[in-house]
Coordinates of C-alpha atoms in Angstrom, one line a residue:
Chain A
M1 CA 115.3 161.6 121.7
K2 CA 113.3 161.3 124.8
T3 CA 112.9 157.6 126.4
S4 CA 110.7 156.8 129.2
V5 CA 111.1 155.9 132.9
L6 CA 109.5 152.2 132.5
S7 CA 112.2 151.8 129.0
T8 CA 115.8 153.2 131.3
T9 CA 114.6 150.6 134.0
R10 CA 114.5 147.9 131.3
V11 CA 117.9 149.1 129.9
Y12 CA 119.1 148.6 134.0
F13 CA 118.4 145.9 134.7
S14 CA 118.9 144.2 131.1
S15 CA 122.5 145.3 131.2
I16 CA 122.9 144.4 134.7
S17 CA 121.2 140.6 133.8
A18 CA 123.7 140.8 130.5
G19 CA 127.1 141.2 132.4
V20 CA 125.8 138.5 135.6
R21 CA 125.4 136.2 131.8
S22 CA 128.4 137.2 131.0
L23 CA 130.3 136.8 134.4
V24 CA 128.4 133.6 134.7
Q25 CA 129.2 132.0 130.9
A26 CA 132.7 133.2 131.4
C27 CA 133.4 131.7 134.8
S28 CA 131.9 128.4 132.9
S29 CA 133.9 128.2 130.0
I30 CA 137.0 127.7 131.2
L31 CA 135.8 125.9 134.0
P32 CA 137.2 123.0 131.4
Y33 CA 140.7 124.1 131.5
L34 CA 141.1 122.9 135.4
W35 CA 140.4 118.7 134.1
S36 CA 142.0 119.2 130.6
A37 CA 138.8 117.9 129.9
T38 CA 139.9 117.5 126.0
E39 CA 143.0 117.5 123.8
L40 CA 142.0 121.0 123.1
R41 CA 142.2 122.0 126.6
K42 CA 145.6 121.0 127.3
E43 CA 147.6 123.2 128.8
V44 CA 149.1 125.3 125.0
T45 CA 152.9 126.4 127.1
E46 CA 155.8 124.9 127.2
Q47 CA 158.0 124.2 129.9
Y48 CA 160.6 126.8 130.6
P49 CA 163.4 125.2 128.4
D50 CA 166.4 124.8 131.2
P51 CA 168.9 121.9 130.8
V52 CA 166.9 120.2 134.0
S53 CA 163.8 119.3 132.6
S54 CA 163.4 120.3 129.1
R55 CA 165.5 121.6 125.6
T56 CA 168.7 122.8 125.8
P57 CA 169.9 125.6 123.6
D58 CA 170.9 123.2 120.4
E59 CA 167.1 121.6 120.7
L60 CA 165.6 125.4 120.4
P61 CA 164.1 126.3 117.0
S62 CA 166.9 127.9 115.0
R63 CA 165.5 131.3 114.3
T64 CA 165.0 131.8 118.1
R65 CA 165.9 134.9 119.4
G66 CA 168.5 134.2 122.4
L67 CA 171.3 136.7 123.7
L68 CA 173.0 138.9 121.0
E69 CA 176.1 138.6 119.5
N70 CA 178.9 140.3 117.4
D71 CA 181.6 139.7 115.1
I72 CA 183.3 142.4 115.2
Q73 CA 185.7 140.8 113.0
R74 CA 183.0 141.2 109.7
C75 CA 181.2 144.6 111.8
T76 CA 182.5 147.4 110.2
G77 CA 180.5 150.0 112.7
C78 CA 177.7 151.3 110.4
K79 CA 175.4 151.8 113.5
E80 CA 173.0 151.1 111.5
C81 CA 172.1 149.1 114.5
E82 CA 171.8 151.7 116.8
E83 CA 169.5 153.8 115.9
V84 CA 167.0 150.9 115.0
C85 CA 167.2 149.9 118.5
P86 CA 164.0 151.0 120.3
V87 CA 165.0 150.4 123.2
K88 CA 169.0 152.2 122.5
C89 CA 170.5 149.2 124.4
I90 CA 172.9 149.1 121.8
K91 CA 175.8 151.5 122.1
V92 CA 178.8 151.7 118.9
E93 CA 181.9 154.2 119.0
N94 CA 184.3 154.0 116.5
E95 CA 187.7 156.3 115.9
P96 CA 189.8 155.7 112.1
G97 CA 191.1 152.4 112.1
E98 CA 194.2 150.7 109.5
D99 CA 192.9 151.2 106.7
P100 CA 191.3 154.1 105.4
G101 CA 188.1 152.6 104.0
K102 CA 187.6 150.9 107.7
T103 CA 187.1 151.9 111.5
W104 CA 187.8 150.2 114.4
V105 CA 185.4 149.8 116.9
A106 CA 186.2 150.8 119.6
V107 CA 183.3 150.1 122.1
F108 CA 180.3 147.5 120.6
D109 CA 178.3 147.1 124.4
I110 CA 174.9 145.5 124.2
D111 CA 172.2 146.1 127.5
H112 CA 171.0 142.8 127.9
A113 CA 169.4 144.1 131.3
S114 CA 167.3 147.3 129.0
C115 CA 167.4 144.6 125.1
I116 CA 164.3 143.5 123.8
F117 CA 165.0 141.1 122.0
C118 CA 162.5 142.5 118.7
G119 CA 165.7 141.0 116.4
L120 CA 165.5 144.4 114.6
C121 CA 169.0 145.6 114.5
V122 CA 169.5 141.6 113.2
E123 CA 167.6 142.7 110.8
V124 CA 169.5 146.0 109.3
C125 CA 172.6 144.1 109.8
A126 CA 174.4 144.6 106.4
P127 CA 177.5 142.6 106.8
Q128 CA 175.5 139.8 109.1
S129 CA 177.9 140.1 111.9
L130 CA 175.4 140.2 114.4
I131 CA 173.1 137.8 114.8
H132 CA 170.9 136.2 117.7
T133 CA 172.0 133.3 119.5
R134 CA 170.0 130.1 121.0
E135 CA 171.4 131.0 124.5
Y136 CA 169.0 131.9 127.0
E137 CA 170.0 131.7 130.3
G138 CA 170.9 134.8 131.2
A139 CA 170.7 135.7 135.0
A140 CA 173.4 137.5 136.5
L141 CA 173.9 139.3 140.4
A142 CA 174.1 142.1 139.5
L143 CA 172.4 144.5 136.5
P144 CA 176.6 146.0 134.7
Q145 CA 177.0 142.2 134.2
L146 CA 174.4 142.1 131.7
V147 CA 175.7 144.5 129.7
T148 CA 178.2 142.8 127.1
S149 CA 181.3 143.8 124.8
F150 CA 182.3 143.1 121.4
G151 CA 184.5 146.5 120.6
R152 CA 187.9 145.9 119.9
G153 CA 189.2 148.3 122.9
R154 CA 190.3 152.1 122.6
V155 CA 193.0 152.6 120.2
T156 CA 196.2 154.0 122.0
D157 CA 197.8 157.4 121.6
E158 CA 201.0 155.8 120.2
Q159 CA 199.1 153.5 118.2
R160 CA 197.0 156.6 116.4
E161 CA 199.6 158.4 115.6
K162 CA 201.6 154.9 113.7
W163 CA 197.5 154.6 112.0
D164 CA 197.6 158.1 111.5
I165 CA 200.8 158.1 109.0
M166 CA 200.5 154.9 107.8
R167 CA 196.8 156.4 106.5
R168 CA 198.5 159.7 105.3
S169 CA 202.0 157.6 103.1
Q170 CA 198.8 155.7 101.8
E171 CA 196.6 158.2 101.0
A172 CA 199.6 159.7 99.2
E173 CA 200.8 156.2 96.9
N174 CA 196.9 156.1 95.6
L175 CA 197.5 160.1 95.1
Chain B
M1 CA 145.9 148.9 179.5
A2 CA 144.6 145.7 180.8
L3 CA 142.1 144.8 178.5
A4 CA 138.8 144.9 179.9
N5 CA 137.2 141.4 178.2
S6 CA 139.7 138.8 179.3
T7 CA 138.8 135.3 178.3
W8 CA 140.8 135.5 175.2
E9 CA 143.8 136.0 178.0
Q10 CA 142.5 132.7 180.0
H11 CA 142.2 130.8 176.3
W12 CA 145.9 131.9 175.1
R13 CA 147.8 131.6 178.9
A14 CA 145.9 127.5 178.8
L15 CA 147.2 127.2 174.8
L16 CA 150.9 129.0 174.9
G17 CA 151.4 127.8 179.3
I18 CA 151.8 130.9 180.4
S19 CA 151.4 131.6 183.9
A20 CA 149.1 133.2 185.5
E21 CA 151.9 136.2 186.7
T22 CA 153.1 136.8 183.5
A23 CA 152.0 140.3 181.9
Q24 CA 149.0 140.6 179.0
G25 CA 151.0 142.5 176.8
V26 CA 153.5 139.3 177.0
V27 CA 150.6 136.7 176.6
A28 CA 148.9 139.0 173.6
A29 CA 152.9 139.8 171.8
G30 CA 153.1 135.8 172.3
A31 CA 149.0 134.8 170.5
I32 CA 149.6 137.6 167.4
L33 CA 152.9 136.1 167.3
V34 CA 151.1 133.1 166.8
I35 CA 148.8 133.7 164.4
L36 CA 150.9 135.9 162.0
F37 CA 154.0 133.0 161.7
G38 CA 150.9 129.9 162.4
V39 CA 147.9 131.3 160.6
I40 CA 148.4 134.4 158.3
I41 CA 151.8 133.6 156.2
P42 CA 150.4 129.6 156.2
A43 CA 147.6 130.5 155.3
V44 CA 148.2 133.1 152.8
G45 CA 151.1 131.0 151.3
V46 CA 148.8 128.3 150.8
V47 CA 146.3 131.0 148.8
S48 CA 148.5 132.4 146.9
Y49 CA 150.0 129.0 145.5
L50 CA 146.8 127.5 144.9
F51 CA 145.7 130.8 143.2
R52 CA 149.2 130.6 140.7
K53 CA 148.6 126.8 139.5
L54 CA 145.0 126.9 139.5
G55 CA 144.9 130.1 138.1
A56 CA 147.4 128.3 135.5
D57 CA 145.5 125.4 134.9
L58 CA 142.1 127.2 133.4
Q59 CA 144.3 129.5 130.8
A60 CA 146.1 126.4 130.0
R61 CA 149.5 127.0 131.1
V62 CA 151.5 124.6 133.2
G63 CA 152.3 126.9 136.1
P64 CA 155.1 126.5 139.1
N65 CA 156.7 123.6 137.9
Q66 CA 160.5 124.3 139.0
A67 CA 160.5 124.4 143.2
G68 CA 160.2 122.1 145.6
A69 CA 157.0 119.0 144.3
A70 CA 154.5 120.5 141.9
G71 CA 156.2 123.8 142.3
F72 CA 154.8 124.2 145.8
L73 CA 158.2 126.5 147.1
Q74 CA 158.0 128.5 144.3
G75 CA 156.2 131.8 146.4
L76 CA 159.3 130.7 148.4
A77 CA 161.9 130.6 146.0
D78 CA 160.2 134.3 144.5
L79 CA 160.4 136.1 148.0
L80 CA 164.3 134.7 148.3
K81 CA 164.4 136.6 145.2
L82 CA 163.2 139.6 145.2
L83 CA 165.0 140.0 148.5
Q84 CA 168.3 139.9 146.3
K85 CA 167.3 142.7 143.7
Q86 CA 168.9 145.2 143.6
K87 CA 167.9 149.5 143.6
M88 CA 167.7 150.2 140.4
K89 CA 168.0 154.2 139.5
S90 CA 165.0 156.4 138.7
E91 CA 165.5 159.1 135.8
V92 CA 162.1 160.0 137.2
T93 CA 161.9 160.4 141.2
S94 CA 164.9 161.8 143.4
A95 CA 166.4 159.3 146.1
E96 CA 164.0 161.4 148.5
S97 CA 160.7 161.1 147.4
Q98 CA 161.9 157.7 146.5
R99 CA 162.5 157.5 150.7
E100 CA 159.0 159.0 151.3
G101 CA 157.6 156.2 148.8
S102 CA 158.7 153.8 150.6
F103 CA 157.6 155.1 153.7
W104 CA 154.4 155.5 152.6
Y105 CA 154.6 151.8 151.8
F106 CA 155.7 150.5 155.2
G107 CA 152.7 153.0 156.8
H108 CA 150.0 150.8 154.0
T109 CA 151.1 147.6 155.3
L110 CA 151.9 148.6 158.7
V111 CA 148.3 150.0 159.2
L112 CA 146.6 146.3 157.0
Y113 CA 148.6 144.3 159.7
S114 CA 147.2 146.1 162.5
S115 CA 143.7 144.1 161.7
L116 CA 146.1 141.0 163.2
A117 CA 144.7 141.8 166.5
V118 CA 141.1 141.9 165.5
L119 CA 140.9 138.8 163.1
P120 CA 137.8 137.1 164.2
L121 CA 139.0 133.6 163.7
G122 CA 137.3 132.0 166.1
S123 CA 135.8 132.2 169.7
V124 CA 138.6 131.6 171.4
F125 CA 141.2 133.5 169.2
L126 CA 138.9 137.0 169.6
F127 CA 141.3 139.5 171.0
V128 CA 139.2 142.6 170.5
N129 CA 135.0 142.0 170.7
T130 CA 134.0 145.2 171.2
D131 CA 130.4 146.7 170.2
M132 CA 132.5 148.0 166.5
S133 CA 134.7 145.0 165.6
A134 CA 133.0 144.7 162.4
F135 CA 134.7 148.0 161.5
L136 CA 138.2 147.6 162.5
P137 CA 139.8 145.8 159.9
F138 CA 137.0 148.1 157.7
I139 CA 139.2 150.9 158.6
A140 CA 142.4 149.2 158.3
A141 CA 141.5 149.0 154.5
L142 CA 141.0 152.0 154.3
A143 CA 143.3 153.5 155.5
A144 CA 145.8 151.2 153.8
V145 CA 144.3 153.1 150.5
L146 CA 145.0 156.4 152.5
A147 CA 148.5 155.3 152.5
T148 CA 149.2 154.1 149.2
L149 CA 147.6 157.9 148.0
F150 CA 150.1 159.2 149.7
S151 CA 153.2 157.2 148.8
G152 CA 151.6 158.1 145.1
V153 CA 152.1 161.1 145.8
A154 CA 156.2 160.8 147.6
R155 CA 156.8 160.0 143.9
G156 CA 156.3 163.1 142.4
G157 CA 155.6 163.5 138.1
V158 CA 152.2 162.7 137.1
A159 CA 152.2 159.7 135.6
S160 CA 151.5 158.9 139.8
F161 CA 148.9 161.6 140.7
L162 CA 147.6 160.5 138.2
G163 CA 147.6 157.2 139.4
V164 CA 146.5 158.7 142.4
F165 CA 143.4 160.0 141.5
R166 CA 142.5 156.4 139.9
V167 CA 143.1 155.1 143.4
S168 CA 141.8 157.1 144.9
A169 CA 138.3 157.4 143.1
Q170 CA 137.6 153.7 143.2
A171 CA 138.8 153.6 147.0
V172 CA 136.5 156.0 147.5
A173 CA 133.7 154.3 145.5
G174 CA 133.6 150.8 146.8
A175 CA 133.7 152.0 150.2
V176 CA 130.3 152.9 150.5
P177 CA 128.1 150.4 149.2
A178 CA 130.4 147.5 151.5
L179 CA 129.9 149.6 154.1
F180 CA 125.8 150.2 153.8
A181 CA 126.2 146.3 153.3
L182 CA 127.8 146.0 156.2
L183 CA 125.4 147.5 158.1
C184 CA 123.3 145.4 157.0
A185 CA 125.0 142.9 158.9
G186 CA 125.4 144.6 162.0
L187 CA 120.9 144.7 161.2
G188 CA 121.1 141.3 160.8
A189 CA 122.6 139.9 163.8
G190 CA 121.7 142.6 166.2
G191 CA 125.1 143.9 166.7
F192 CA 128.3 144.6 166.0
R193 CA 130.3 141.8 168.2
W194 CA 131.7 139.7 165.8
E195 CA 131.5 137.1 168.4
A196 CA 127.1 138.7 167.9
M197 CA 127.7 138.1 163.9
A198 CA 128.8 134.6 165.3
K199 CA 125.9 133.4 167.6
A200 CA 123.1 135.0 165.0
Q201 CA 124.0 132.6 162.7
G202 CA 124.9 127.9 162.8
F203 CA 126.8 125.5 161.4
Y204 CA 124.7 124.3 158.4
P205 CA 124.2 126.6 155.2
W206 CA 120.2 127.0 156.0
S207 CA 121.0 129.0 159.0
W208 CA 123.6 131.6 157.7
R209 CA 122.8 134.9 157.1
V210 CA 123.2 134.7 153.4
F211 CA 120.6 132.1 153.0
V212 CA 118.0 133.3 156.4
N213 CA 117.5 136.6 154.1
P214 CA 117.5 137.4 151.0
F215 CA 118.5 141.0 151.2
E216 CA 121.9 139.8 152.8
L217 CA 122.8 137.4 149.8
L218 CA 122.1 141.1 148.4
A219 CA 124.1 142.2 150.6
F220 CA 126.9 139.6 151.1
L221 CA 127.5 140.5 147.2
V222 CA 127.5 143.9 147.2
F223 CA 129.5 143.6 150.1
F224 CA 132.5 141.4 148.7
A225 CA 132.2 142.9 145.4
S226 CA 132.8 146.0 146.8
G227 CA 135.6 144.9 149.0
M228 CA 137.6 144.0 145.7
V229 CA 136.7 147.8 144.2
L230 CA 137.8 149.1 147.4
L231 CA 141.2 147.0 148.1
S232 CA 142.0 146.8 143.6
I233 CA 141.7 143.2 143.6
P234 CA 141.5 142.1 140.3
P235 CA 139.5 142.0 138.2
F236 CA 138.8 145.6 139.8
S237 CA 142.3 146.3 139.9
S238 CA 143.3 148.5 137.0
A239 CA 143.3 151.3 139.5
H240 CA 146.8 149.7 140.5
P241 CA 148.6 147.6 137.6
S242 CA 147.8 149.5 135.0
S243 CA 150.4 152.2 136.7
D244 CA 152.9 149.3 135.8
L245 CA 152.7 150.2 132.5
R246 CA 152.2 154.1 132.3
G247 CA 153.7 155.2 135.5
G248 CA 151.7 155.5 138.7
V249 CA 151.4 154.6 142.2
L250 CA 153.3 151.6 141.7
S251 CA 156.0 153.3 139.2
G252 CA 159.2 151.4 140.9
V253 CA 158.4 149.2 143.3
F254 CA 160.3 147.1 143.2
G255 CA 162.4 144.3 145.1
R256 CA 161.9 143.6 149.5
R257 CA 158.4 146.9 148.5
F258 CA 157.2 144.1 145.9
A259 CA 157.7 141.4 148.0
W260 CA 155.7 144.1 151.0
L261 CA 153.5 145.1 148.8
S262 CA 152.5 141.4 146.9
F263 CA 152.1 139.9 150.5
S264 CA 150.1 142.7 152.2
R265 CA 147.7 142.9 149.5
T266 CA 147.2 138.6 148.9
Y267 CA 147.0 139.0 153.3
A268 CA 143.8 142.4 152.4
L269 CA 141.9 140.0 150.3
F270 CA 142.3 137.5 152.8
L271 CA 141.1 139.9 155.8
W272 CA 138.3 140.9 153.8
S273 CA 137.9 137.7 152.5
L274 CA 137.2 136.6 156.4
I275 CA 135.1 139.2 157.6
S276 CA 132.6 138.6 155.1
V277 CA 132.9 134.9 156.2
V278 CA 132.4 135.9 159.5
M279 CA 128.9 138.5 159.0
F280 CA 127.6 136.1 156.4
L281 CA 128.4 132.8 155.9
G282 CA 128.0 131.0 159.0
A283 CA 131.4 132.1 160.5
W284 CA 133.4 129.5 162.9
N285 CA 130.5 128.0 164.0
L286 CA 130.1 123.9 165.3
P287 CA 127.7 121.4 164.6
G288 CA 125.3 121.7 167.3
F289 CA 126.3 118.1 169.0
L290 CA 129.6 119.4 169.9
D291 CA 128.5 121.7 171.8
G292 CA 128.1 119.5 174.6
A293 CA 131.3 117.1 173.5
P294 CA 134.0 116.8 176.8
E295 CA 137.0 118.3 176.9
R296 CA 135.5 120.8 174.6
E297 CA 137.9 123.6 175.7
R298 CA 140.7 121.6 174.2
W299 CA 140.8 120.9 170.5
V300 CA 137.6 123.4 170.0
F301 CA 139.4 126.2 168.5
V302 CA 141.5 124.1 166.3
L303 CA 137.9 122.6 164.2
E304 CA 136.7 126.5 164.8
L305 CA 139.9 127.4 162.9
I306 CA 139.8 124.8 160.5
V307 CA 136.1 125.9 159.3
V308 CA 136.6 129.4 158.9
L309 CA 139.6 129.3 157.4
S310 CA 138.2 126.3 154.3
K311 CA 135.4 128.9 153.9
T312 CA 137.8 132.0 153.6
V313 CA 140.2 129.9 151.5
S314 CA 137.3 128.8 149.5
L315 CA 135.8 132.4 148.8
M316 CA 139.4 134.0 148.0
L317 CA 139.3 130.5 145.0
L318 CA 136.0 131.9 144.2
A319 CA 137.5 135.5 143.5
G320 CA 140.3 134.2 141.7
W321 CA 138.5 132.2 139.7
I322 CA 136.5 134.8 138.3
E323 CA 139.5 136.5 137.9
R324 CA 140.9 134.7 135.3
A325 CA 137.5 134.7 133.9
S326 CA 137.2 138.1 133.4
P327 CA 139.3 140.9 131.4
R328 CA 140.1 143.8 134.0
L329 CA 137.7 146.4 134.4
R330 CA 138.5 150.8 133.0
T331 CA 138.7 152.2 136.8
D332 CA 135.8 154.9 135.3
H333 CA 133.7 151.4 134.2
V334 CA 134.6 150.1 137.2
T335 CA 133.6 153.3 139.1
D336 CA 130.8 153.4 137.1
L337 CA 130.0 150.0 137.9
V338 CA 129.8 150.6 141.4
W339 CA 127.6 154.3 141.7
W340 CA 124.9 152.7 139.4
V341 CA 124.7 149.0 140.4
F342 CA 126.7 148.5 143.9
M343 CA 125.1 150.8 145.6
P344 CA 121.2 151.3 144.8
A345 CA 122.1 147.3 145.6
A346 CA 123.5 148.0 148.8
L347 CA 120.5 150.5 149.3
V348 CA 117.8 148.3 149.0
A349 CA 119.3 145.7 150.7
L350 CA 120.0 148.1 153.3
I351 CA 116.3 149.1 153.8
G352 CA 115.4 144.7 152.6
T353 CA 117.1 143.6 155.8
A354 CA 115.2 146.2 157.9
L355 CA 111.5 145.5 157.3
W356 CA 112.8 141.8 157.4
E357 CA 114.0 141.6 160.7
R358 CA 111.0 144.1 161.9
L359 CA 108.7 141.2 160.2
W360 CA 109.8 138.4 160.5
G361 CA 113.1 138.7 162.4
G362 CA 113.2 137.6 165.9
P363 CA 112.5 140.1 169.7

């Protein structure tokens, strides 16, 4: 479609005028916030929750997504949390346990430096061993200090042999 | 090599209490240290605090409130934190390319800080007062952008290169209309010496270039906005910060480097605002009745400094206000805006100023 020079010029200047008007409106609309002029324009954010000026973890809402904690006694080592984690900050390593039906969760590390506190790992945790605490103070001097380990530790060779024997004997009894 | 114009030298010798036997270089070094630590760092620090505190108020947030009274020392707290930050292992770039990138960032800011010597902070503070003084901070800003480009290239990787293209396209777009607007200021003042630009104006607003000549008002608007584009100041900053999300020229900048770069960018805005004030908004001129005041020399530099800095800080806060009110423009929208709107406006301003000066200007 052909357009005349005049109409193009009109569109050009009207778009500049619209841009300037929009800028002026935007600038003037936020100005009353500077003086918290009305109830609606008061500050909506809260102070950072710290014990000095504001809330302690106990006062935070129950569904606050704070630092993660895993009750390793209840954890089955199913690795659902590791698989669902979008930033891959959970590392789980299992070994055969004493009981044939259970695994020994040797390593369960959560890197809180990478964690985005999305809560997906808590959602998928079947035995509900993994929970968000209300703790939020995670400052550390070095990045490795932000890795929290909940694992039971590697099984020694001696222990592994002992458990193998116990499992085999249990299996033989069952048969 | 001794500088030909020694007026600054006499002023600074008296101000710093340095005897006539001391070398000129020592006086210059002392003066630059005074300007850096006595004027620039406090001014940039105060403006950064006001940006954050007033910006938070404008956006219904609390803002800094922990370090010092009303969070005034937050900048210092942030600096201490950034200085302690450890290196993170980069999976994208090698140690060599990171070192090379750091070198260019260092170059970037060093070039920018070299403009300290040409800052027009008042008639006494003037160091280099040549026929092309007004171009020197402009060239420093361009060189700083060039160093940013090299640092992006040095980082390697596709995202980095894309970041470089964005920054360079925007810098070139911003530089051209800014240069035309600068020519307008030179035409109006009759030269590009800071002194000439200051003398072409007065203390009162009706004697400022922006109100004397309507085309210079247009030139001022173009110059300031184009400078924000050239230096990637928000809301024209998408070329720089978007790279934080998608990778680019700023990826991997943290800790000390980030502190160094953040300060330099605020300084860049300070520099641009200052030269805009000197060219268009009355410079450091004092009211006429002070000209004949006794012992004028003793405190004139303080008054001039207060006048020029208060106007500069006001202009920076205006930029901050616009930043808080407007969404960040996409890089291609910014370049479109510059080429389609700022550039024609700069040409109109240049031709208009020339005609105005020819018809109604002085001899």
